[in-house]
Structure formats: structure tokens, C-alpha cells
Amino acid sequence: MANRNCPMCFGKVPRAAVLARSAAVDCPHCGRGLELSRPSRLLASLLGLLGAWFAFHYTSGGRGPLGWAVPLVASILAFGVVSPVFLMLHADLVVRPEGGAEPLTAAPGHAPH
Ligand SMILES: [Zn+2]
């Protein structure tokens, strides 16, 4: 798995650009439109969820008026830390398809048959 390398010119893309604009980052060397690969997104999400579960498991069981909130806050923070750290270390970039991504919903009036 490449680490933030452009697949066209093999130049290194800065970490901040990959993390801040993961769906539409431009290569600073050749100018091609890049995005995170699907395996990178899925692994980052999976590891973030595992980190959140880990944090929830180890902080649950607290007492007091806010004992229920600590596991939730810890799990959200863990997801927010683990997922970007994985992307900083193992982000795989692919060339962004021309014309942008496919729409997530069908256009109105075009019901499937
Ligand atoms: Zn490039």
C-alpha cells in the first residue's frame, strides 16, 4: 500500500492535503485530481470503529451524573484520532475519475424499472 504517493508521477502528496481534502486532492507535482482509494477509506473507518469500541469498553461503567457520557465522548474522540492517524501513515491515493463521483441518489422522475 503506497503512502500518499501520486499514482501518475509517484510524487509525495502532503499529509495535510490528504487529510483535509481526501475526496478531491490535487497532486502538487503533476496537478492530477486524486482521491483516497476505497480500501484506505474502509480500513480507516474499520480501525476508527475498533478504536471507538475499545475506548467505549474501557471507559464504561463509570458512576456519577455524567458517567453515561464519558464512554460516548471517549469513543467519538477515539474514532476521530485513530482514523486520521491511519490515513496519515497508510493513505493510498488513486486518480479521481473525470466528471466527479456518481450521484448517491437517483434523479427525480427516473424511477428504476
Ligand atoms: Zn502527481
Short mmCIF file of N, CA and C and ligand atoms in Angstrom, two decimals:
data_model
loop_
_atom_site.label_atom_id
_atom_site.label_comp_id
_atom_site.label_asym_id
_atom_site.label_seq_id
_atom_site.Cartn_x
_atom_site.Cartn_y
_atom_site.Cartn_z
N MET A 1 0.85 -1.18 0.00
CA MET A 1 0.00 0.00 0.00
C MET A 1 0.90 1.25 0.00
N ALA A 2 0.73 2.08 -0.98
CA ALA A 2 1.56 3.27 -1.10
C ALA A 2 1.18 4.28 -0.02
N ASN A 3 2.13 5.07 0.36
CA ASN A 3 1.88 6.06 1.38
C ASN A 3 1.89 7.45 0.75
N ARG A 4 0.72 7.91 0.37
CA ARG A 4 0.49 9.25 -0.14
C ARG A 4 1.28 9.52 -1.43
N ASN A 5 1.54 8.50 -2.22
CA ASN A 5 2.23 8.71 -3.48
C ASN A 5 1.21 8.89 -4.60
N CYS A 6 1.49 9.83 -5.49
CA CYS A 6 0.64 10.02 -6.65
C CYS A 6 0.84 8.82 -7.59
N PRO A 7 -0.23 8.17 -8.07
CA PRO A 7 -0.05 7.02 -8.95
C PRO A 7 0.45 7.40 -10.34
N MET A 8 0.40 8.66 -10.70
CA MET A 8 0.83 9.08 -12.03
C MET A 8 2.31 9.47 -12.06
N CYS A 9 2.75 10.29 -11.09
CA CYS A 9 4.13 10.78 -11.12
C CYS A 9 4.95 10.28 -9.93
N PHE A 10 4.34 9.52 -9.04
CA PHE A 10 4.98 8.97 -7.84
C PHE A 10 5.52 10.04 -6.90
N GLY A 11 5.01 11.25 -7.01
CA GLY A 11 5.39 12.32 -6.09
C GLY A 11 4.62 12.18 -4.79
N LYS A 12 5.22 12.66 -3.73
CA LYS A 12 4.60 12.57 -2.40
C LYS A 12 3.60 13.71 -2.23
N VAL A 13 2.38 13.38 -1.81
CA VAL A 13 1.34 14.38 -1.55
C VAL A 13 1.39 14.69 -0.05
N PRO A 14 1.34 15.97 0.33
CA PRO A 14 1.43 16.31 1.76
C PRO A 14 0.30 15.71 2.58
N ARG A 15 0.64 15.39 3.84
CA ARG A 15 -0.34 14.78 4.75
C ARG A 15 -1.55 15.68 4.94
N ALA A 16 -1.32 16.96 5.13
CA ALA A 16 -2.43 17.88 5.41
C ALA A 16 -3.41 17.90 4.24
N ALA A 17 -2.90 17.85 3.03
CA ALA A 17 -3.79 17.87 1.87
C ALA A 17 -4.60 16.59 1.79
N VAL A 18 -3.99 15.46 2.10
CA VAL A 18 -4.70 14.18 2.04
C VAL A 18 -5.78 14.12 3.11
N LEU A 19 -5.47 14.60 4.32
CA LEU A 19 -6.44 14.52 5.40
C LEU A 19 -7.54 15.56 5.25
N ALA A 20 -7.21 16.74 4.78
CA ALA A 20 -8.21 17.80 4.70
C ALA A 20 -9.13 17.64 3.49
N ARG A 21 -8.60 17.14 2.38
CA ARG A 21 -9.40 17.03 1.17
C ARG A 21 -9.26 15.63 0.60
N SER A 22 -9.72 14.64 1.33
CA SER A 22 -9.49 13.26 0.94
C SER A 22 -10.26 12.86 -0.31
N ALA A 23 -11.35 13.53 -0.61
CA ALA A 23 -12.15 13.16 -1.78
C ALA A 23 -11.74 13.92 -3.03
N ALA A 24 -11.01 15.01 -2.88
CA ALA A 24 -10.66 15.81 -4.06
C ALA A 24 -9.36 16.55 -3.80
N VAL A 25 -8.27 15.81 -3.75
CA VAL A 25 -6.96 16.43 -3.56
C VAL A 25 -6.25 16.46 -4.90
N ASP A 26 -5.52 17.52 -5.16
CA ASP A 26 -4.75 17.63 -6.39
C ASP A 26 -3.29 17.36 -6.10
N CYS A 27 -2.64 16.64 -7.00
CA CYS A 27 -1.22 16.35 -6.84
C CYS A 27 -0.44 17.66 -6.99
N PRO A 28 0.43 17.99 -6.03
CA PRO A 28 1.20 19.23 -6.16
C PRO A 28 2.29 19.16 -7.22
N HIS A 29 2.59 17.98 -7.72
CA HIS A 29 3.67 17.82 -8.70
C HIS A 29 3.15 17.82 -10.14
N CYS A 30 2.10 17.02 -10.41
CA CYS A 30 1.61 16.93 -11.79
C CYS A 30 0.22 17.54 -11.96
N GLY A 31 -0.47 17.86 -10.87
CA GLY A 31 -1.76 18.52 -10.96
C GLY A 31 -2.95 17.62 -11.20
N ARG A 32 -2.76 16.30 -11.23
CA ARG A 32 -3.89 15.38 -11.45
C ARG A 32 -4.77 15.35 -10.22
N GLY A 33 -6.06 15.14 -10.48
CA GLY A 33 -7.01 15.01 -9.38
C GLY A 33 -6.91 13.63 -8.75
N LEU A 34 -6.77 13.59 -7.45
CA LEU A 34 -6.61 12.33 -6.73
C LEU A 34 -7.67 12.22 -5.66
N GLU A 35 -7.87 11.01 -5.20
CA GLU A 35 -8.74 10.75 -4.06
C GLU A 35 -8.23 9.52 -3.33
N LEU A 36 -8.73 9.33 -2.11
CA LEU A 36 -8.35 8.13 -1.36
C LEU A 36 -8.95 6.90 -2.01
N SER A 37 -8.22 5.81 -2.00
CA SER A 37 -8.75 4.57 -2.55
C SER A 37 -9.80 4.01 -1.60
N ARG A 38 -10.66 3.17 -2.14
CA ARG A 38 -11.71 2.56 -1.32
C ARG A 38 -11.14 1.73 -0.18
N PRO A 39 -10.09 0.89 -0.40
CA PRO A 39 -9.55 0.14 0.75
C PRO A 39 -9.02 1.05 1.85
N SER A 40 -8.42 2.19 1.48
CA SER A 40 -7.95 3.11 2.52
C SER A 40 -9.10 3.66 3.33
N ARG A 41 -10.17 4.04 2.64
CA ARG A 41 -11.34 4.56 3.37
C ARG A 41 -11.95 3.50 4.28
N LEU A 42 -12.08 2.27 3.75
CA LEU A 42 -12.71 1.22 4.55
C LEU A 42 -11.85 0.84 5.74
N LEU A 43 -10.53 0.73 5.53
CA LEU A 43 -9.65 0.37 6.64
C LEU A 43 -9.62 1.47 7.68
N ALA A 44 -9.61 2.73 7.25
CA ALA A 44 -9.61 3.84 8.22
C ALA A 44 -10.90 3.83 9.03
N SER A 45 -12.02 3.57 8.37
CA SER A 45 -13.29 3.51 9.10
C SER A 45 -13.32 2.32 10.06
N LEU A 46 -12.85 1.17 9.58
CA LEU A 46 -12.86 -0.01 10.44
C LEU A 46 -11.97 0.19 11.66
N LEU A 47 -10.76 0.69 11.45
CA LEU A 47 -9.87 0.90 12.58
C LEU A 47 -10.40 1.99 13.51
N GLY A 48 -11.04 3.01 12.96
CA GLY A 48 -11.65 4.03 13.81
C GLY A 48 -12.76 3.46 14.66
N LEU A 49 -13.58 2.58 14.07
CA LEU A 49 -14.65 1.95 14.83
C LEU A 49 -14.09 1.00 15.89
N LEU A 50 -13.02 0.29 15.56
CA LEU A 50 -12.40 -0.57 16.56
C LEU A 50 -11.82 0.25 17.71
N GLY A 51 -11.20 1.37 17.38
CA GLY A 51 -10.69 2.24 18.43
C GLY A 51 -11.81 2.82 19.28
N ALA A 52 -12.93 3.16 18.64
CA ALA A 52 -14.08 3.67 19.39
C ALA A 52 -14.64 2.60 20.30
N TRP A 53 -14.74 1.37 19.79
CA TRP A 53 -15.24 0.29 20.64
C TRP A 53 -14.30 0.05 21.81
N PHE A 54 -13.01 0.07 21.56
CA PHE A 54 -12.01 -0.11 22.61
C PHE A 54 -12.15 0.97 23.68
N ALA A 55 -12.27 2.22 23.26
CA ALA A 55 -12.41 3.32 24.21
C ALA A 55 -13.72 3.20 24.98
N PHE A 56 -14.80 2.82 24.29
CA PHE A 56 -16.09 2.66 24.97
C PHE A 56 -16.00 1.55 26.02
N HIS A 57 -15.35 0.46 25.65
CA HIS A 57 -15.25 -0.68 26.55
C HIS A 57 -14.47 -0.32 27.82
N TYR A 58 -13.39 0.43 27.68
CA TYR A 58 -12.55 0.72 28.83
C TYR A 58 -13.00 1.91 29.65
N THR A 59 -13.92 2.71 29.14
CA THR A 59 -14.40 3.84 29.92
C THR A 59 -15.82 3.64 30.42
N SER A 60 -16.49 2.57 30.03
CA SER A 60 -17.86 2.35 30.51
C SER A 60 -17.83 1.82 31.93
N GLY A 61 -18.97 1.99 32.60
CA GLY A 61 -19.07 1.54 33.99
C GLY A 61 -18.80 2.65 34.98
N GLY A 62 -18.65 3.88 34.50
CA GLY A 62 -18.39 4.99 35.41
C GLY A 62 -19.63 5.38 36.19
N ARG A 63 -19.44 5.94 37.32
CA ARG A 63 -20.56 6.36 38.17
C ARG A 63 -20.62 7.89 38.17
N GLY A 64 -21.71 8.39 38.67
CA GLY A 64 -21.87 9.83 38.76
C GLY A 64 -22.88 10.32 37.75
N PRO A 65 -23.18 11.61 37.82
CA PRO A 65 -24.21 12.15 36.92
C PRO A 65 -23.83 12.10 35.45
N LEU A 66 -22.55 12.15 35.13
CA LEU A 66 -22.13 12.12 33.73
C LEU A 66 -21.41 10.82 33.38
N GLY A 67 -21.64 9.79 34.17
CA GLY A 67 -20.98 8.51 33.91
C GLY A 67 -21.38 7.90 32.58
N TRP A 68 -22.59 8.21 32.12
CA TRP A 68 -23.04 7.66 30.84
C TRP A 68 -22.40 8.39 29.67
N ALA A 69 -21.97 9.63 29.87
CA ALA A 69 -21.45 10.43 28.76
C ALA A 69 -19.98 10.17 28.47
N VAL A 70 -19.24 9.76 29.48
CA VAL A 70 -17.80 9.58 29.29
C VAL A 70 -17.50 8.53 28.22
N PRO A 71 -18.15 7.35 28.22
CA PRO A 71 -17.85 6.38 27.14
C PRO A 71 -18.19 6.91 25.76
N LEU A 72 -19.28 7.67 25.65
CA LEU A 72 -19.64 8.20 24.33
C LEU A 72 -18.60 9.20 23.84
N VAL A 73 -18.20 10.12 24.72
CA VAL A 73 -17.22 11.12 24.33
C VAL A 73 -15.88 10.45 24.01
N ALA A 74 -15.49 9.49 24.83
CA ALA A 74 -14.22 8.79 24.60
C ALA A 74 -14.24 8.04 23.28
N SER A 75 -15.37 7.40 22.95
CA SER A 75 -15.43 6.65 21.70
C SER A 75 -15.42 7.58 20.49
N ILE A 76 -16.08 8.73 20.60
CA ILE A 76 -16.06 9.68 19.48
C ILE A 76 -14.65 10.24 19.29
N LEU A 77 -14.00 10.56 20.39
CA LEU A 77 -12.63 11.07 20.29
C LEU A 77 -11.68 10.00 19.74
N ALA A 78 -11.87 8.76 20.17
CA ALA A 78 -11.00 7.69 19.68
C ALA A 78 -11.18 7.49 18.18
N PHE A 79 -12.43 7.53 17.71
CA PHE A 79 -12.66 7.41 16.26
C PHE A 79 -11.99 8.57 15.53
N GLY A 80 -12.11 9.77 16.10
CA GLY A 80 -11.54 10.95 15.47
C GLY A 80 -10.03 10.99 15.48
N VAL A 81 -9.41 10.19 16.32
CA VAL A 81 -7.94 10.14 16.37
C VAL A 81 -7.41 8.97 15.56
N VAL A 82 -8.00 7.80 15.73
CA VAL A 82 -7.45 6.58 15.12
C VAL A 82 -7.57 6.63 13.59
N SER A 83 -8.72 7.05 13.10
CA SER A 83 -8.93 7.05 11.66
C SER A 83 -7.97 7.99 10.92
N PRO A 84 -7.79 9.24 11.34
CA PRO A 84 -6.82 10.09 10.64
C PRO A 84 -5.37 9.66 10.83
N VAL A 85 -5.05 9.08 11.98
CA VAL A 85 -3.67 8.60 12.17
C VAL A 85 -3.38 7.48 11.19
N PHE A 86 -4.34 6.59 10.98
CA PHE A 86 -4.14 5.53 9.99
C PHE A 86 -3.95 6.14 8.60
N LEU A 87 -4.76 7.14 8.28
CA LEU A 87 -4.63 7.75 6.95
C LEU A 87 -3.32 8.51 6.81
N MET A 88 -2.81 9.08 7.90
CA MET A 88 -1.53 9.76 7.82
C MET A 88 -0.41 8.78 7.51
N LEU A 89 -0.55 7.54 8.00
CA LEU A 89 0.52 6.56 7.85
C LEU A 89 0.36 5.69 6.61
N HIS A 90 -0.89 5.42 6.18
CA HIS A 90 -1.09 4.45 5.10
C HIS A 90 -2.11 4.89 4.06
N ALA A 91 -2.16 6.14 3.72
CA ALA A 91 -3.15 6.58 2.74
C ALA A 91 -2.72 6.14 1.34
N ASP A 92 -3.63 5.50 0.63
CA ASP A 92 -3.39 5.05 -0.74
C ASP A 92 -4.22 5.95 -1.66
N LEU A 93 -3.58 6.60 -2.59
CA LEU A 93 -4.28 7.53 -3.48
C LEU A 93 -4.49 6.90 -4.84
N VAL A 94 -5.61 7.22 -5.45
CA VAL A 94 -5.92 6.79 -6.82
C VAL A 94 -6.33 8.03 -7.61
N VAL A 95 -6.30 7.90 -8.92
CA VAL A 95 -6.69 9.01 -9.78
C VAL A 95 -8.20 9.18 -9.69
N ARG A 96 -8.62 10.43 -9.47
CA ARG A 96 -10.05 10.73 -9.37
C ARG A 96 -10.67 10.65 -10.76
N PRO A 97 -11.80 9.94 -10.89
CA PRO A 97 -12.42 9.83 -12.22
C PRO A 97 -12.89 11.19 -12.72
N GLU A 98 -12.82 11.36 -14.03
CA GLU A 98 -13.27 12.62 -14.63
C GLU A 98 -14.77 12.75 -14.46
N GLY A 99 -15.24 13.95 -14.25
CA GLY A 99 -16.66 14.20 -14.09
C GLY A 99 -17.17 13.99 -12.69
N GLY A 100 -16.29 13.74 -11.74
CA GLY A 100 -16.70 13.58 -10.36
C GLY A 100 -17.28 12.22 -10.08
N ALA A 101 -17.69 12.06 -8.87
CA ALA A 101 -18.24 10.78 -8.45
C ALA A 101 -19.67 10.63 -8.93
N GLU A 102 -20.14 9.39 -8.93
CA GLU A 102 -21.52 9.14 -9.31
C GLU A 102 -22.45 9.69 -8.25
N PRO A 103 -23.64 10.15 -8.64
CA PRO A 103 -24.58 10.65 -7.64
C PRO A 103 -25.04 9.53 -6.74
N LEU A 104 -25.28 9.88 -5.47
CA LEU A 104 -25.68 8.86 -4.50
C LEU A 104 -27.16 8.51 -4.61
N THR A 105 -27.96 9.43 -5.13
CA THR A 105 -29.40 9.16 -5.25
C THR A 105 -29.80 9.29 -6.71
N ALA A 106 -30.88 8.62 -7.05
CA ALA A 106 -31.39 8.71 -8.41
C ALA A 106 -32.02 10.08 -8.63
N ALA A 107 -31.95 10.55 -9.85
CA ALA A 107 -32.57 11.83 -10.18
C ALA A 107 -34.07 11.69 -10.10
N PRO A 108 -34.78 12.75 -9.70
CA PRO A 108 -36.25 12.64 -9.61
C PRO A 108 -36.85 12.40 -10.98
N GLY A 109 -37.86 11.56 -11.04
CA GLY A 109 -38.53 11.27 -12.30
C GLY A 109 -37.90 10.14 -13.08
N HIS A 110 -36.81 9.55 -12.56
CA HIS A 110 -36.15 8.45 -13.24
C HIS A 110 -36.19 7.23 -12.34
N ALA A 111 -37.38 6.71 -12.12
CA ALA A 111 -37.53 5.54 -11.27
C ALA A 111 -37.00 4.31 -12.01
N PRO A 112 -36.33 3.42 -11.28
CA PRO A 112 -35.87 2.20 -11.94
C PRO A 112 -37.03 1.31 -12.36
N HIS A 113 -36.86 0.57 -13.44
CA HIS A 113 -37.92 -0.28 -13.98
C HIS A 113 -37.82 -1.66 -13.43
ZN ZN B 1 1.31 13.54 -9.49
#
